[in-house]
Amino acid sequence: MSKSPIRRVEIGTDLVLEFSDCSNRYFGDYHRILIEIDALVGTADGIVRLRYQRPLKRMGVCGAETARETEALIEQFLSITSPYMRRVGFTQKLLASVQRPGQRIWKRLS
């Protein structure tokens, strides 16, 4: 379902977030904003792509407000998560968590 990224944010030397807009119009001039998030993690073996399993969503957005709402969702996500993601050792913990059984927040794509 992912489309090409609408925004790339470098969190650190080994972590990049890509935001892809998968929004659609569902009734008249009302839209569902849906933003998928991929994390590209640099490792010694190359780049590992992970998909955040809780996409950013907003329903009932009129057409004239879609760009503003999309940007607001991304900014809100970054304001909450980027300080945590910038911590030393975050990417190692993230990669280790993907290996644990039952982990449902990030899914390895490559």
C-alpha positions as a Markdown table, in Angstrom:
| # | Residue | x | y | z |
|---|---|---|---|---|
| 1 | Met | 0.0 | 0.0 | 0.0 |
| 2 | Ser | 3.0 | 2.3 | 0.5 |
| 3 | Lys | 3.7 | 5.0 | -2.0 |
| 4 | Ser | 6.9 | 7.0 | -2.4 |
| 5 | Pro | 7.9 | 9.0 | 0.7 |
| 6 | Ile | 6.6 | 12.5 | 1.1 |
| 7 | Arg | 9.1 | 13.2 | 3.8 |
| 8 | Arg | 12.5 | 11.8 | 5.0 |
| 9 | Val | 13.8 | 12.7 | 8.4 |
| 10 | Glu | 17.3 | 11.8 | 9.5 |
| 11 | Ile | 17.2 | 11.0 | 13.2 |
| 12 | Gly | 20.8 | 10.0 | 13.6 |
| 13 | Thr | 23.7 | 8.6 | 11.7 |
| 14 | Asp | 22.1 | 5.2 | 11.5 |
| 15 | Leu | 18.4 | 5.9 | 11.5 |
| 16 | Val | 16.1 | 7.6 | 8.8 |
| 17 | Leu | 12.4 | 7.8 | 9.0 |
| 18 | Glu | 10.3 | 7.8 | 5.7 |
| 19 | Phe | 6.7 | 9.0 | 5.8 |
| 20 | Ser | 4.5 | 7.8 | 2.9 |
| 21 | Asp | 1.0 | 9.3 | 2.2 |
| 22 | Cys | -1.6 | 6.5 | 1.6 |
| 23 | Ser | -4.6 | 8.8 | 2.1 |
| 24 | Asn | -7.8 | 8.5 | 0.1 |
| 25 | Arg | -11.1 | 10.3 | -0.4 |
| 26 | Tyr | -13.9 | 8.3 | 1.0 |
| 27 | Phe | -17.1 | 10.4 | 0.6 |
| 28 | Gly | -17.6 | 13.7 | -1.2 |
| 29 | Asp | -14.9 | 16.1 | -0.2 |
| 30 | Tyr | -13.9 | 14.1 | 3.0 |
| 31 | His | -10.7 | 12.2 | 3.2 |
| 32 | Arg | -9.0 | 9.7 | 5.4 |
| 33 | Ile | -5.4 | 10.7 | 6.1 |
| 34 | Leu | -3.2 | 7.7 | 6.4 |
| 35 | Ile | 0.6 | 8.0 | 6.8 |
| 36 | Glu | 2.8 | 4.9 | 6.9 |
| 37 | Ile | 6.2 | 5.1 | 8.6 |
| 38 | Asp | 9.3 | 3.2 | 7.6 |
| 39 | Ala | 12.5 | 3.2 | 9.5 |
| 40 | Leu | 15.7 | 2.6 | 7.6 |
| 41 | Val | 18.4 | 1.4 | 10.1 |
| 42 | Gly | 22.0 | 1.2 | 9.1 |
| 43 | Thr | 23.8 | -1.9 | 10.2 |
| 44 | Ala | 27.2 | -3.5 | 9.5 |
| 45 | Asp | 25.4 | -5.7 | 6.9 |
| 46 | Gly | 23.6 | -2.8 | 5.2 |
| 47 | Ile | 20.2 | -1.1 | 5.5 |
| 48 | Val | 17.3 | -2.8 | 7.3 |
| 49 | Arg | 13.8 | -1.5 | 6.5 |
| 50 | Leu | 11.2 | -1.7 | 9.3 |
| 51 | Arg | 7.5 | -0.7 | 9.0 |
| 52 | Tyr | 5.7 | 0.9 | 12.0 |
| 53 | Gln | 2.5 | -1.1 | 12.5 |
| 54 | Arg | 0.4 | 1.8 | 13.8 |
| 55 | Pro | 0.0 | 4.2 | 10.9 |
| 56 | Leu | -0.9 | 7.8 | 11.6 |
| 57 | Lys | -4.6 | 8.3 | 10.8 |
| 58 | Arg | -7.2 | 11.1 | 10.8 |
| 59 | Met | -10.8 | 10.7 | 9.4 |
| 60 | Gly | -13.2 | 13.3 | 8.0 |
| 61 | Val | -10.7 | 15.8 | 6.7 |
| 62 | Cys | -12.0 | 18.2 | 4.0 |
| 63 | Gly | -9.9 | 18.4 | 0.8 |
| 64 | Ala | -8.6 | 21.9 | 1.5 |
| 65 | Glu | -7.1 | 20.8 | 4.8 |
| 66 | Thr | -5.4 | 17.5 | 3.8 |
| 67 | Ala | -1.9 | 18.9 | 3.4 |
| 68 | Arg | -2.1 | 20.8 | 6.7 |
| 69 | Glu | -3.4 | 17.8 | 8.6 |
| 70 | Thr | -0.8 | 15.5 | 7.0 |
| 71 | Glu | 2.0 | 17.8 | 8.1 |
| 72 | Ala | 0.4 | 18.1 | 11.6 |
| 73 | Leu | 0.3 | 14.4 | 12.0 |
| 74 | Ile | 3.9 | 14.0 | 11.0 |
| 75 | Glu | 5.1 | 16.8 | 13.3 |
| 76 | Gln | 3.1 | 15.4 | 16.2 |
| 77 | Phe | 4.7 | 12.0 | 15.8 |
| 78 | Leu | 8.2 | 13.5 | 15.5 |
| 79 | Ser | 7.8 | 15.7 | 18.6 |
| 80 | Ile | 6.9 | 12.7 | 20.7 |
| 81 | Thr | 9.2 | 10.1 | 19.3 |
| 82 | Ser | 12.3 | 11.7 | 18.0 |
| 83 | Pro | 13.8 | 12.6 | 21.4 |
| 84 | Tyr | 13.5 | 8.9 | 22.4 |
| 85 | Met | 14.9 | 7.7 | 19.0 |
| 86 | Arg | 17.9 | 10.0 | 19.3 |
| 87 | Arg | 19.1 | 8.3 | 22.5 |
| 88 | Val | 22.3 | 6.4 | 22.3 |
| 89 | Gly | 21.7 | 2.7 | 21.6 |
| 90 | Phe | 18.1 | 3.2 | 20.3 |
| 91 | Thr | 18.7 | 1.5 | 17.0 |
| 92 | Gln | 20.4 | -1.6 | 18.6 |
| 93 | Lys | 17.4 | -1.9 | 21.0 |
| 94 | Leu | 15.0 | -1.5 | 18.0 |
| 95 | Leu | 16.6 | -4.2 | 16.0 |
| 96 | Ala | 16.7 | -6.5 | 19.0 |
| 97 | Ser | 13.0 | -5.9 | 19.7 |
| 98 | Val | 12.1 | -6.9 | 16.2 |
| 99 | Gln | 13.6 | -10.3 | 16.9 |
| 100 | Arg | 11.5 | -11.0 | 20.0 |
| 101 | Pro | 8.4 | -13.2 | 19.5 |
| 102 | Gly | 5.1 | -11.3 | 19.9 |
| 103 | Gln | 6.6 | -7.9 | 19.0 |
| 104 | Arg | 3.9 | -6.1 | 17.1 |
| 105 | Ile | 5.0 | -2.5 | 16.8 |
| 106 | Trp | 7.7 | -2.7 | 14.1 |
| 107 | Lys | 7.8 | -5.3 | 11.3 |
| 108 | Arg | 10.9 | -6.1 | 9.3 |
| 109 | Leu | 10.4 | -5.6 | 5.6 |
| 110 | Ser | 13.9 | -6.3 | 4.3 |
